[in-house]
Amino acid sequence: MADGVARISDPRRPALASPQPLGYSFPMEPSLKAFNKHATVKVYHRNLPHWRQEGATYFATFRLADSIPRPILNQWNHERKAWLAANGVLDSMDKRERAEAYAKIDRKRRRNFERDQTRHLFTELDQCHGRCLFQEPDCRAVLRKSMLHFDGERYWAGDFVIMPNHVHWIVQPMHGHPLETSLQSIKRFSSTRLTKLGLHEGGHLWQSESHDHIIRNREELGMRLFDHLIDNGYAV
């Protein structure tokens, strides 16, 4: 097996945890590419930092718009802006300047910040706030079909778990098809379809920004990320 390439497989079959997962899949194309520290990396910011590397595999999380209460979001935004400003990343900067300033922050300090942001997000998502639309089997079926529609054409769709108000997904975008574009397409299609079927009353269904993380190495893929899915009740 080539360096930096791992296979998605895990023989563990744990008992279901709480909250219970509501959908899962094993459609992964066998070989995946981990982060390459020697290759070009692009970083852009919205509320969260997003690292992009051609051919890389990502652990992506996207959520329903009502999955985090507004007061909690406001507090996170305040804390995040304060941390960024204290480390030289200012709101007055344009996207390029913000990315350059963020890249200059000490790597360990930056990684700790990103881990804290991720931990806060995942902990709050597991509280199952909001309507939790994907408790309904018909809604899960629509989302699953949306995620697999361009599998093998725009991306390789890896293992995923559909929780009541969010989704965790291992995915590898293909050349010319940025991750954020594919995620927005999935959100748009699933929202439209759910509305047409009368499963969603219309309006803003998804949070526009997703969380994503480049898988760093095969150990992270085989252990930490699978462990996270298992902790969320990932099972067959």
PDB file of N, CA and C in Angstrom, residues 120-224:
ATOM      1  N   HIS A 120     -16.183  21.554  21.383  1.00  0.00           N
ATOM      2  CA  HIS A 120     -17.398  22.280  21.755  1.00  0.00           C
ATOM      3  C   HIS A 120     -18.551  21.940  20.805  1.00  0.00           C
ATOM      4  N   LEU A 121     -18.244  21.914  19.509  1.00  0.00           N
ATOM      5  CA  LEU A 121     -19.273  21.641  18.511  1.00  0.00           C
ATOM      6  C   LEU A 121     -19.865  20.250  18.691  1.00  0.00           C
ATOM      7  N   PHE A 122     -19.002  19.236  18.753  1.00  0.00           N
ATOM      8  CA  PHE A 122     -19.492  17.863  18.828  1.00  0.00           C
ATOM      9  C   PHE A 122     -20.244  17.596  20.132  1.00  0.00           C
ATOM     10  N   THR A 123     -19.753  18.168  21.221  1.00  0.00           N
ATOM     11  CA  THR A 123     -20.430  17.982  22.503  1.00  0.00           C
ATOM     12  C   THR A 123     -21.846  18.551  22.459  1.00  0.00           C
ATOM     13  N   GLU A 124     -21.984  19.731  21.868  1.00  0.00           N
ATOM     14  CA  GLU A 124     -23.300  20.368  21.819  1.00  0.00           C
ATOM     15  C   GLU A 124     -24.231  19.656  20.844  1.00  0.00           C
ATOM     16  N   LEU A 125     -23.695  19.184  19.726  1.00  0.00           N
ATOM     17  CA  LEU A 125     -24.526  18.462  18.767  1.00  0.00           C
ATOM     18  C   LEU A 125     -25.129  17.208  19.384  1.00  0.00           C
ATOM     19  N   ASP A 126     -24.364  16.558  20.232  1.00  0.00           N
ATOM     20  CA  ASP A 126     -24.846  15.320  20.838  1.00  0.00           C
ATOM     21  C   ASP A 126     -25.952  15.541  21.867  1.00  0.00           C
ATOM     22  N   GLN A 127     -26.250  16.802  22.170  1.00  0.00           N
ATOM     23  CA  GLN A 127     -27.375  17.101  23.063  1.00  0.00           C
ATOM     24  C   GLN A 127     -28.713  17.004  22.330  1.00  0.00           C
ATOM     25  N   CYS A 128     -28.644  16.868  20.994  1.00  0.00           N
ATOM     26  CA  CYS A 128     -29.849  16.693  20.167  1.00  0.00           C
ATOM     27  C   CYS A 128     -30.835  17.851  20.316  1.00  0.00           C
ATOM     28  N   HIS A 129     -30.326  19.067  20.155  1.00  0.00           N
ATOM     29  CA  HIS A 129     -31.203  20.239  20.139  1.00  0.00           C
ATOM     30  C   HIS A 129     -32.004  20.270  18.837  1.00  0.00           C
ATOM     31  N   GLY A 130     -33.061  21.038  18.835  1.00  0.00           N
ATOM     32  CA  GLY A 130     -33.819  21.288  17.616  1.00  0.00           C
ATOM     33  C   GLY A 130     -34.835  20.198  17.301  1.00  0.00           C
ATOM     34  N   ARG A 131     -35.360  20.271  16.104  1.00  0.00           N
ATOM     35  CA  ARG A 131     -36.418  19.361  15.689  1.00  0.00           C
ATOM     36  C   ARG A 131     -35.916  17.932  15.506  1.00  0.00           C
ATOM     37  N   CYS A 132     -34.632  17.772  15.179  1.00  0.00           N
ATOM     38  CA  CYS A 132     -34.038  16.437  14.969  1.00  0.00           C
ATOM     39  C   CYS A 132     -34.779  15.690  13.852  1.00  0.00           C
ATOM     40  N   LEU A 133     -34.798  16.305  12.687  1.00  0.00           N
ATOM     41  CA  LEU A 133     -35.562  15.802  11.544  1.00  0.00           C
ATOM     42  C   LEU A 133     -35.180  14.375  11.156  1.00  0.00           C
ATOM     43  N   PHE A 134     -33.894  14.029  11.330  1.00  0.00           N
ATOM     44  CA  PHE A 134     -33.432  12.731  10.835  1.00  0.00           C
ATOM     45  C   PHE A 134     -33.691  11.580  11.796  1.00  0.00           C
ATOM     46  N   GLN A 135     -34.555  11.812  12.765  1.00  0.00           N
ATOM     47  CA  GLN A 135     -35.129  10.697  13.506  1.00  0.00           C
ATOM     48  C   GLN A 135     -36.113   9.927  12.629  1.00  0.00           C
ATOM     49  N   GLU A 136     -36.614  10.606  11.580  1.00  0.00           N
ATOM     50  CA  GLU A 136     -37.615  10.003  10.703  1.00  0.00           C
ATOM     51  C   GLU A 136     -36.935   9.194   9.595  1.00  0.00           C
ATOM     52  N   PRO A 137     -37.298   7.916   9.419  1.00  0.00           N
ATOM     53  CA  PRO A 137     -36.665   7.077   8.397  1.00  0.00           C
ATOM     54  C   PRO A 137     -36.748   7.653   6.989  1.00  0.00           C
ATOM     55  N   ASP A 138     -37.881   8.244   6.624  1.00  0.00           N
ATOM     56  CA  ASP A 138     -38.025   8.795   5.276  1.00  0.00           C
ATOM     57  C   ASP A 138     -37.059   9.957   5.047  1.00  0.00           C
ATOM     58  N   CYS A 139     -36.824  10.748   6.079  1.00  0.00           N
ATOM     59  CA  CYS A 139     -35.886  11.866   5.966  1.00  0.00           C
ATOM     60  C   CYS A 139     -34.457  11.356   5.822  1.00  0.00           C
ATOM     61  N   ARG A 140     -34.124  10.311   6.564  1.00  0.00           N
ATOM     62  CA  ARG A 140     -32.790   9.724   6.453  1.00  0.00           C
ATOM     63  C   ARG A 140     -32.567   9.167   5.055  1.00  0.00           C
ATOM     64  N   ALA A 141     -33.587   8.555   4.500  1.00  0.00           N
ATOM     65  CA  ALA A 141     -33.460   7.971   3.165  1.00  0.00           C
ATOM     66  C   ALA A 141     -33.174   9.044   2.119  1.00  0.00           C
ATOM     67  N   VAL A 142     -33.834  10.185   2.238  1.00  0.00           N
ATOM     68  CA  VAL A 142     -33.594  11.295   1.309  1.00  0.00           C
ATOM     69  C   VAL A 142     -32.159  11.792   1.433  1.00  0.00           C
ATOM     70  N   LEU A 143     -31.687  11.964   2.650  1.00  0.00           N
ATOM     71  CA  LEU A 143     -30.329  12.458   2.858  1.00  0.00           C
ATOM     72  C   LEU A 143     -29.296  11.462   2.350  1.00  0.00           C
ATOM     73  N   ARG A 144     -29.488  10.201   2.639  1.00  0.00           N
ATOM     74  CA  ARG A 144     -28.541   9.186   2.181  1.00  0.00           C
ATOM     75  C   ARG A 144     -28.447   9.184   0.653  1.00  0.00           C
ATOM     76  N   LYS A 145     -29.588   9.254  -0.017  1.00  0.00           N
ATOM     77  CA  LYS A 145     -29.595   9.293  -1.477  1.00  0.00           C
ATOM     78  C   LYS A 145     -28.877  10.534  -1.988  1.00  0.00           C
ATOM     79  N   SER A 146     -29.072  11.657  -1.319  1.00  0.00           N
ATOM     80  CA  SER A 146     -28.409  12.901  -1.712  1.00  0.00           C
ATOM     81  C   SER A 146     -26.895  12.777  -1.587  1.00  0.00           C
ATOM     82  N   MET A 147     -26.427  12.158  -0.508  1.00  0.00           N
ATOM     83  CA  MET A 147     -24.994  12.022  -0.267  1.00  0.00           C
ATOM     84  C   MET A 147     -24.330  11.090  -1.271  1.00  0.00           C
ATOM     85  N   LEU A 148     -25.033  10.069  -1.710  1.00  0.00           N
ATOM     86  CA  LEU A 148     -24.441   9.073  -2.601  1.00  0.00           C
ATOM     87  C   LEU A 148     -24.675   9.375  -4.079  1.00  0.00           C
ATOM     88  N   HIS A 149     -25.416  10.438  -4.379  1.00  0.00           N
ATOM     89  CA  HIS A 149     -25.797  10.718  -5.765  1.00  0.00           C
ATOM     90  C   HIS A 149     -24.584  10.897  -6.673  1.00  0.00           C
ATOM     91  N   PHE A 150     -23.564  11.623  -6.210  1.00  0.00           N
ATOM     92  CA  PHE A 150     -22.376  11.874  -7.031  1.00  0.00           C
ATOM     93  C   PHE A 150     -21.170  11.063  -6.568  1.00  0.00           C
ATOM     94  N   ASP A 151     -21.420   9.991  -5.816  1.00  0.00           N
ATOM     95  CA  ASP A 151     -20.330   9.111  -5.404  1.00  0.00           C
ATOM     96  C   ASP A 151     -19.668   8.501  -6.635  1.00  0.00           C
ATOM     97  N   GLY A 152     -18.340   8.621  -6.709  1.00  0.00           N
ATOM     98  CA  GLY A 152     -17.611   8.106  -7.854  1.00  0.00           C
ATOM     99  C   GLY A 152     -17.542   9.062  -9.023  1.00  0.00           C
ATOM    100  N   GLU A 153     -18.239  10.199  -8.918  1.00  0.00           N
ATOM    101  CA  GLU A 153     -18.230  11.206  -9.985  1.00  0.00           C
ATOM    102  C   GLU A 153     -17.616  12.520  -9.510  1.00  0.00           C
ATOM    103  N   ARG A 154     -18.028  12.994  -8.344  1.00  0.00           N
ATOM    104  CA  ARG A 154     -17.475  14.227  -7.780  1.00  0.00           C
ATOM    105  C   ARG A 154     -16.650  13.964  -6.518  1.00  0.00           C
ATOM    106  N   TYR A 155     -16.870  12.823  -5.896  1.00  0.00           N
ATOM    107  CA  TYR A 155     -16.163  12.472  -4.665  1.00  0.00           C
ATOM    108  C   TYR A 155     -16.318  10.974  -4.434  1.00  0.00           C
ATOM    109  N   TRP A 156     -15.431  10.445  -3.585  1.00  0.00           N
ATOM    110  CA  TRP A 156     -15.615   9.093  -3.066  1.00  0.00           C
ATOM    111  C   TRP A 156     -16.314   9.220  -1.718  1.00  0.00           C
ATOM    112  N   ALA A 157     -17.480   8.633  -1.610  1.00  0.00           N
ATOM    113  CA  ALA A 157     -18.260   8.712  -0.377  1.00  0.00           C
ATOM    114  C   ALA A 157     -17.833   7.604   0.572  1.00  0.00           C
ATOM    115  N   GLY A 158     -17.289   8.003   1.707  1.00  0.00           N
ATOM    116  CA  GLY A 158     -16.833   7.030   2.692  1.00  0.00           C
ATOM    117  C   GLY A 158     -17.878   6.761   3.752  1.00  0.00           C
ATOM    118  N   ASP A 159     -17.438   6.111   4.814  1.00  0.00           N
ATOM    119  CA  ASP A 159     -18.337   5.783   5.917  1.00  0.00           C
ATOM    120  C   ASP A 159     -18.998   7.045   6.462  1.00  0.00           C
ATOM    121  N   PHE A 160     -20.262   6.936   6.801  1.00  0.00           N
ATOM    122  CA  PHE A 160     -20.947   8.072   7.413  1.00  0.00           C
ATOM    123  C   PHE A 160     -21.963   7.576   8.423  1.00  0.00           C
ATOM    124  N   VAL A 161     -22.317   8.451   9.332  1.00  0.00           N
ATOM    125  CA  VAL A 161     -23.369   8.157  10.301  1.00  0.00           C
ATOM    126  C   VAL A 161     -24.299   9.356  10.357  1.00  0.00           C
ATOM    127  N   ILE A 162     -25.586   9.095  10.224  1.00  0.00           N
ATOM    128  CA  ILE A 162     -26.606  10.139  10.282  1.00  0.00           C
ATOM    129  C   ILE A 162     -27.189  10.159  11.689  1.00  0.00           C
ATOM    130  N   MET A 163     -26.924  11.228  12.405  1.00  0.00           N
ATOM    131  CA  MET A 163     -27.472  11.431  13.739  1.00  0.00           C
ATOM    132  C   MET A 163     -28.779  12.227  13.619  1.00  0.00           C
ATOM    133  N   PRO A 164     -29.543  12.397  14.693  1.00  0.00           N
ATOM    134  CA  PRO A 164     -30.839  13.080  14.579  1.00  0.00           C
ATOM    135  C   PRO A 164     -30.764  14.486  13.991  1.00  0.00           C
ATOM    136  N   ASN A 165     -29.671  15.226  14.261  1.00  0.00           N
ATOM    137  CA  ASN A 165     -29.597  16.609  13.777  1.00  0.00           C
ATOM    138  C   ASN A 165     -28.277  16.951  13.095  1.00  0.00           C
ATOM    139  N   HIS A 166     -27.449  15.937  12.802  1.00  0.00           N
ATOM    140  CA  HIS A 166     -26.188  16.195  12.115  1.00  0.00           C
ATOM    141  C   HIS A 166     -25.656  14.917  11.478  1.00  0.00           C
ATOM    142  N   VAL A 167     -24.614  15.071  10.683  1.00  0.00           N
ATOM    143  CA  VAL A 167     -24.023  13.951   9.949  1.00  0.00           C
ATOM    144  C   VAL A 167     -22.507  14.005  10.083  1.00  0.00           C
ATOM    145  N   HIS A 168     -21.879  12.854  10.317  1.00  0.00           N
ATOM    146  CA  HIS A 168     -20.429  12.712  10.236  1.00  0.00           C
ATOM    147  C   HIS A 168     -20.119  11.878   8.993  1.00  0.00           C
ATOM    148  N   TRP A 169     -19.106  12.292   8.233  1.00  0.00           N
ATOM    149  CA  TRP A 169     -18.846  11.653   6.939  1.00  0.00           C
ATOM    150  C   TRP A 169     -17.357  11.685   6.622  1.00  0.00           C
ATOM    151  N   ILE A 170     -16.811  10.558   6.207  1.00  0.00           N
ATOM    152  CA  ILE A 170     -15.458  10.495   5.663  1.00  0.00           C
ATOM    153  C   ILE A 170     -15.595  10.544   4.146  1.00  0.00           C
ATOM    154  N   VAL A 171     -14.978  11.544   3.515  1.00  0.00           N
ATOM    155  CA  VAL A 171     -15.205  11.781   2.087  1.00  0.00           C
ATOM    156  C   VAL A 171     -13.939  12.309   1.425  1.00  0.00           C
ATOM    157  N   GLN A 172     -13.722  11.895   0.187  1.00  0.00           N
ATOM    158  CA  GLN A 172     -12.563  12.347  -0.591  1.00  0.00           C
ATOM    159  C   GLN A 172     -13.038  13.024  -1.875  1.00  0.00           C
ATOM    160  N   PRO A 173     -12.952  14.351  -1.958  1.00  0.00           N
ATOM    161  CA  PRO A 173     -13.363  15.054  -3.178  1.00  0.00           C
ATOM    162  C   PRO A 173     -12.451  14.716  -4.353  1.00  0.00           C
ATOM    163  N   MET A 174     -13.009  14.724  -5.539  1.00  0.00           N
ATOM    164  CA  MET A 174     -12.228  14.530  -6.754  1.00  0.00           C
ATOM    165  C   MET A 174     -11.746  15.878  -7.282  1.00  0.00           C
ATOM    166  N   HIS A 175     -10.784  15.829  -8.171  1.00  0.00           N
ATOM    167  CA  HIS A 175     -10.207  17.049  -8.738  1.00  0.00           C
ATOM    168  C   HIS A 175     -11.296  17.893  -9.406  1.00  0.00           C
ATOM    169  N   GLY A 176     -11.284  19.176  -9.091  1.00  0.00           N
ATOM    170  CA  GLY A 176     -12.239  20.100  -9.687  1.00  0.00           C
ATOM    171  C   GLY A 176     -13.572  20.177  -8.970  1.00  0.00           C
ATOM    172  N   HIS A 177     -13.701  19.441  -7.878  1.00  0.00           N
ATOM    173  CA  HIS A 177     -14.964  19.444  -7.129  1.00  0.00           C
ATOM    174  C   HIS A 177     -14.668  19.699  -5.652  1.00  0.00           C
ATOM    175  N   PRO A 178     -14.550  20.968  -5.261  1.00  0.00           N
ATOM    176  CA  PRO A 178     -14.219  21.299  -3.871  1.00  0.00           C
ATOM    177  C   PRO A 178     -15.230  20.719  -2.888  1.00  0.00           C
ATOM    178  N   LEU A 179     -14.735  20.358  -1.723  1.00  0.00           N
ATOM    179  CA  LEU A 179     -15.593  19.770  -0.699  1.00  0.00           C
ATOM    180  C   LEU A 179     -16.782  20.662  -0.378  1.00  0.00           C
ATOM    181  N   GLU A 180     -16.522  21.964  -0.180  1.00  0.00           N
ATOM    182  CA  GLU A 180     -17.604  22.857   0.230  1.00  0.00           C
ATOM    183  C   GLU A 180     -18.701  22.951  -0.833  1.00  0.00           C
ATOM    184  N   THR A 181     -18.321  22.839  -2.106  1.00  0.00           N
ATOM    185  CA  THR A 181     -19.310  22.882  -3.183  1.00  0.00           C
ATOM    186  C   THR A 181     -20.206  21.651  -3.149  1.00  0.00           C
ATOM    187  N   SER A 182     -19.597  20.493  -2.948  1.00  0.00           N
ATOM    188  CA  SER A 182     -20.378  19.254  -2.883  1.00  0.00           C
ATOM    189  C   SER A 182     -21.293  19.233  -1.668  1.00  0.00           C
ATOM    190  N   LEU A 183     -20.804  19.716  -0.533  1.00  0.00           N
ATOM    191  CA  LEU A 183     -21.643  19.740   0.665  1.00  0.00           C
ATOM    192  C   LEU A 183     -22.840  20.669   0.489  1.00  0.00           C
ATOM    193  N   GLN A 184     -22.610  21.828  -0.116  1.00  0.00           N
ATOM    194  CA  GLN A 184     -23.721  22.746  -0.360  1.00  0.00           C
ATOM    195  C   GLN A 184     -24.729  22.139  -1.330  1.00  0.00           C
ATOM    196  N   SER A 185     -24.242  21.393  -2.321  1.00  0.00           N
ATOM    197  CA  SER A 185     -25.136  20.730  -3.267  1.00  0.00           C
ATOM    198  C   SER A 185     -26.005  19.690  -2.566  1.00  0.00           C
ATOM    199  N   ILE A 186     -25.395  18.920  -1.671  1.00  0.00           N
ATOM    200  CA  ILE A 186     -26.141  17.914  -0.912  1.00  0.00           C
ATOM    201  C   ILE A 186     -27.203  18.577  -0.039  1.00  0.00           C
ATOM    202  N   LYS A 187     -26.830  19.652   0.619  1.00  0.00           N
ATOM    203  CA  LYS A 187     -27.786  20.362   1.477  1.00  0.00           C
ATOM    204  C   LYS A 187     -28.948  20.926   0.652  1.00  0.00           C
ATOM    205  N   ARG A 188     -28.611  21.527  -0.469  1.00  0.00           N
ATOM    206  CA  ARG A 188     -29.642  22.143  -1.310  1.00  0.00           C
ATOM    207  C   ARG A 188     -30.602  21.082  -1.856  1.00  0.00           C
ATOM    208  N   PHE A 189     -30.041  19.993  -2.389  1.00  0.00           N
ATOM    209  CA  PHE A 189     -30.879  18.947  -2.979  1.00  0.00           C
ATOM    210  C   PHE A 189     -31.761  18.289  -1.923  1.00  0.00           C
ATOM    211  N   SER A 190     -31.177  17.932  -0.782  1.00  0.00           N
ATOM    212  CA  SER A 190     -31.953  17.249   0.259  1.00  0.00           C
ATOM    213  C   SER A 190     -33.047  18.154   0.816  1.00  0.00           C
ATOM    214  N   SER A 191     -32.745  19.440   0.984  1.00  0.00           N
ATOM    215  CA  SER A 191     -33.745  20.375   1.487  1.00  0.00           C
ATOM    216  C   SER A 191     -34.917  20.493   0.519  1.00  0.00           C
ATOM    217  N   THR A 192     -34.596  20.635  -0.771  1.00  0.00           N
ATOM    218  CA  THR A 192     -35.643  20.744  -1.787  1.00  0.00           C
ATOM    219  C   THR A 192     -36.498  19.486  -1.836  1.00  0.00           C
ATOM    220  N   ARG A 193     -35.836  18.337  -1.794  1.00  0.00           N
ATOM    221  CA  ARG A 193     -36.557  17.066  -1.878  1.00  0.00           C
ATOM    222  C   ARG A 193     -37.441  16.839  -0.652  1.00  0.00           C
ATOM    223  N   LEU A 194     -36.924  17.134   0.513  1.00  0.00           N
ATOM    224  CA  LEU A 194     -37.710  16.961   1.737  1.00  0.00           C
ATOM    225  C   LEU A 194     -38.942  17.867   1.744  1.00  0.00           C
ATOM    226  N   THR A 195     -38.782  19.072   1.209  1.00  0.00           N
ATOM    227  CA  THR A 195     -39.909  20.000   1.134  1.00  0.00           C
ATOM    228  C   THR A 195     -40.968  19.489   0.161  1.00  0.00           C
ATOM    229  N   LYS A 196     -40.534  18.998  -1.006  1.00  0.00           N
ATOM    230  CA  LYS A 196     -41.477  18.486  -2.000  1.00  0.00           C
ATOM    231  C   LYS A 196     -42.257  17.283  -1.479  1.00  0.00           C
ATOM    232  N   LEU A 197     -41.607  16.477  -0.655  1.00  0.00           N
ATOM    233  CA  LEU A 197     -42.257  15.285  -0.108  1.00  0.00           C
ATOM    234  C   LEU A 197     -43.114  15.594   1.118  1.00  0.00           C
ATOM    235  N   GLY A 198     -43.118  16.854   1.536  1.00  0.00           N
ATOM    236  CA  GLY A 198     -43.891  17.242   2.703  1.00  0.00           C
ATOM    237  C   GLY A 198     -43.263  16.839   4.022  1.00  0.00           C
ATOM    238  N   LEU A 199     -41.967  16.535   3.996  1.00  0.00           N
ATOM    239  CA  LEU A 199     -41.260  16.125   5.209  1.00  0.00           C
ATOM    240  C   LEU A 199     -40.583  17.301   5.903  1.00  0.00           C
ATOM    241  N   HIS A 200     -40.543  18.431   5.207  1.00  0.00           N
ATOM    242  CA  HIS A 200     -39.975  19.667   5.761  1.00  0.00           C
ATOM    243  C   HIS A 200     -40.860  20.810   5.299  1.00  0.00           C
ATOM    244  N   GLU A 201     -41.175  21.707   6.203  1.00  0.00           N
ATOM    245  CA  GLU A 201     -42.133  22.773   5.889  1.00  0.00           C
ATOM    246  C   GLU A 201     -41.546  23.885   5.040  1.00  0.00           C
ATOM    247  N   GLY A 202     -40.295  23.764   4.652  1.00  0.00           N
ATOM    248  CA  GLY A 202     -39.643  24.807   3.877  1.00  0.00           C
ATOM    249  C   GLY A 202     -38.857  25.735   4.773  1.00  0.00           C
ATOM    250  N   GLY A 203     -38.115  26.646   4.166  1.00  0.00           N
ATOM    251  CA  GLY A 203     -37.285  27.543   4.952  1.00  0.00           C
ATOM    252  C   GLY A 203     -35.881  26.992   5.129  1.00  0.00           C
ATOM    253  N   HIS A 204     -35.155  27.623   6.018  1.00  0.00           N
ATOM    254  CA  HIS A 204     -33.735  27.327   6.207  1.00  0.00           C
ATOM    255  C   HIS A 204     -33.570  26.016   6.969  1.00  0.00           C
ATOM    256  N   LEU A 205     -33.101  24.968   6.296  1.00  0.00           N
ATOM    257  CA  LEU A 205     -32.956  23.654   6.926  1.00  0.00           C
ATOM    258  C   LEU A 205     -31.556  23.433   7.491  1.00  0.00           C
ATOM    259  N   TRP A 206     -30.524  23.713   6.679  1.00  0.00           N
ATOM    260  CA  TRP A 206     -29.146  23.397   7.045  1.00  0.00           C
ATOM    261  C   TRP A 206     -28.375  24.633   7.495  1.00  0.00           C
ATOM    262  N   GLN A 207     -27.448  24.445   8.408  1.00  0.00           N
ATOM    263  CA  GLN A 207     -26.428  25.454   8.689  1.00  0.00           C
ATOM    264  C   GLN A 207     -25.509  25.520   7.474  1.00  0.00           C
ATOM    265  N   SER A 208     -25.269  26.718   6.955  1.00  0.00           N
ATOM    266  CA  SER A 208     -24.540  26.835   5.691  1.00  0.00           C
ATOM    267  C   SER A 208     -23.089  26.378   5.798  1.00  0.00           C
ATOM    268  N   GLU A 209     -22.444  26.670   6.923  1.00  0.00           N
ATOM    269  CA  GLU A 209     -21.036  26.293   7.079  1.00  0.00           C
ATOM    270  C   GLU A 209     -20.918  24.923   7.729  1.00  0.00           C
ATOM    271  N   SER A 210     -20.069  24.088   7.157  1.00  0.00           N
ATOM    272  CA  SER A 210     -19.808  22.766   7.710  1.00  0.00           C
ATOM    273  C   SER A 210     -18.469  22.760   8.436  1.00  0.00           C
ATOM    274  N   HIS A 211     -18.262  21.750   9.243  1.00  0.00           N
ATOM    275  CA  HIS A 211     -16.963  21.530   9.885  1.00  0.00           C
ATOM    276  C   HIS A 211     -16.230  20.454   9.094  1.00  0.00           C
ATOM    277  N   ASP A 212     -14.940  20.664   8.833  1.00  0.00           N
ATOM    278  CA  ASP A 212     -14.182  19.636   8.129  1.00  0.00           C
ATOM    279  C   ASP A 212     -12.747  19.580   8.637  1.00  0.00           C
ATOM    280  N   HIS A 213     -12.154  18.411   8.515  1.00  0.00           N
ATOM    281  CA  HIS A 213     -10.817  18.152   9.039  1.00  0.00           C
ATOM    282  C   HIS A 213     -10.115  17.199   8.080  1.00  0.00           C
ATOM    283  N   ILE A 214      -8.926  17.572   7.598  1.00  0.00           N
ATOM    284  CA  ILE A 214      -8.152  16.664   6.756  1.00  0.00           C
ATOM    285  C   ILE A 214      -7.617  15.532   7.627  1.00  0.00           C
ATOM    286  N   ILE A 215      -7.860  14.303   7.227  1.00  0.00           N
ATOM    287  CA  ILE A 215      -7.342  13.159   7.966  1.00  0.00           C
ATOM    288  C   ILE A 215      -5.822  13.155   7.846  1.00  0.00           C
ATOM    289  N   ARG A 216      -5.121  13.173   8.971  1.00  0.00           N
ATOM    290  CA  ARG A 216      -3.678  13.404   8.996  1.00  0.00           C
ATOM    291  C   ARG A 216      -2.852  12.188   8.619  1.00  0.00           C
ATOM    292  N   ASN A 217      -3.297  11.022   9.006  1.00  0.00           N
ATOM    293  CA  ASN A 217      -2.519   9.812   8.731  1.00  0.00           C
ATOM    294  C   ASN A 217      -3.422   8.601   8.907  1.00  0.00           C
ATOM    295  N   ARG A 218      -2.907   7.432   8.560  1.00  0.00           N
ATOM    296  CA  ARG A 218      -3.738   6.238   8.611  1.00  0.00           C
ATOM    297  C   ARG A 218      -4.092   5.844  10.045  1.00  0.00           C
ATOM    298  N   GLU A 219      -3.237   6.220  11.010  1.00  0.00           N
ATOM    299  CA  GLU A 219      -3.558   5.936  12.410  1.00  0.00           C
ATOM    300  C   GLU A 219      -4.791   6.725  12.849  1.00  0.00           C
ATOM    301  N   GLU A 220      -4.847   7.990  12.440  1.00  0.00           N
ATOM    302  CA  GLU A 220      -6.004   8.812  12.786  1.00  0.00           C
ATOM    303  C   GLU A 220      -7.264   8.269  12.135  1.00  0.00           C
ATOM    304  N   LEU A 221      -7.130   7.847  10.894  1.00  0.00           N
ATOM    305  CA  LEU A 221      -8.273   7.280  10.183  1.00  0.00           C
ATOM    306  C   LEU A 221      -8.747   6.002  10.855  1.00  0.00           C
ATOM    307  N   GLY A 222      -7.798   5.123  11.182  1.00  0.00           N
ATOM    308  CA  GLY A 222      -8.155   3.813  11.697  1.00  0.00           C
ATOM    309  C   GLY A 222      -8.547   3.791  13.151  1.00  0.00           C
ATOM    310  N   MET A 223      -8.133   4.818  13.917  1.00  0.00           N
ATOM    311  CA  MET A 223      -8.388   4.786  15.350  1.00  0.00           C
ATOM    312  C   MET A 223      -9.253   5.956  15.803  1.00  0.00           C
ATOM    313  N   ARG A 224      -8.673   7.167  15.782  1.00  0.00           N
ATOM    314  CA  ARG A 224      -9.365   8.292  16.416  1.00  0.00           C
ATOM    315  C   ARG A 224     -10.712   8.589  15.768  1.00  0.00           C
TER     316      ARG A 224
END
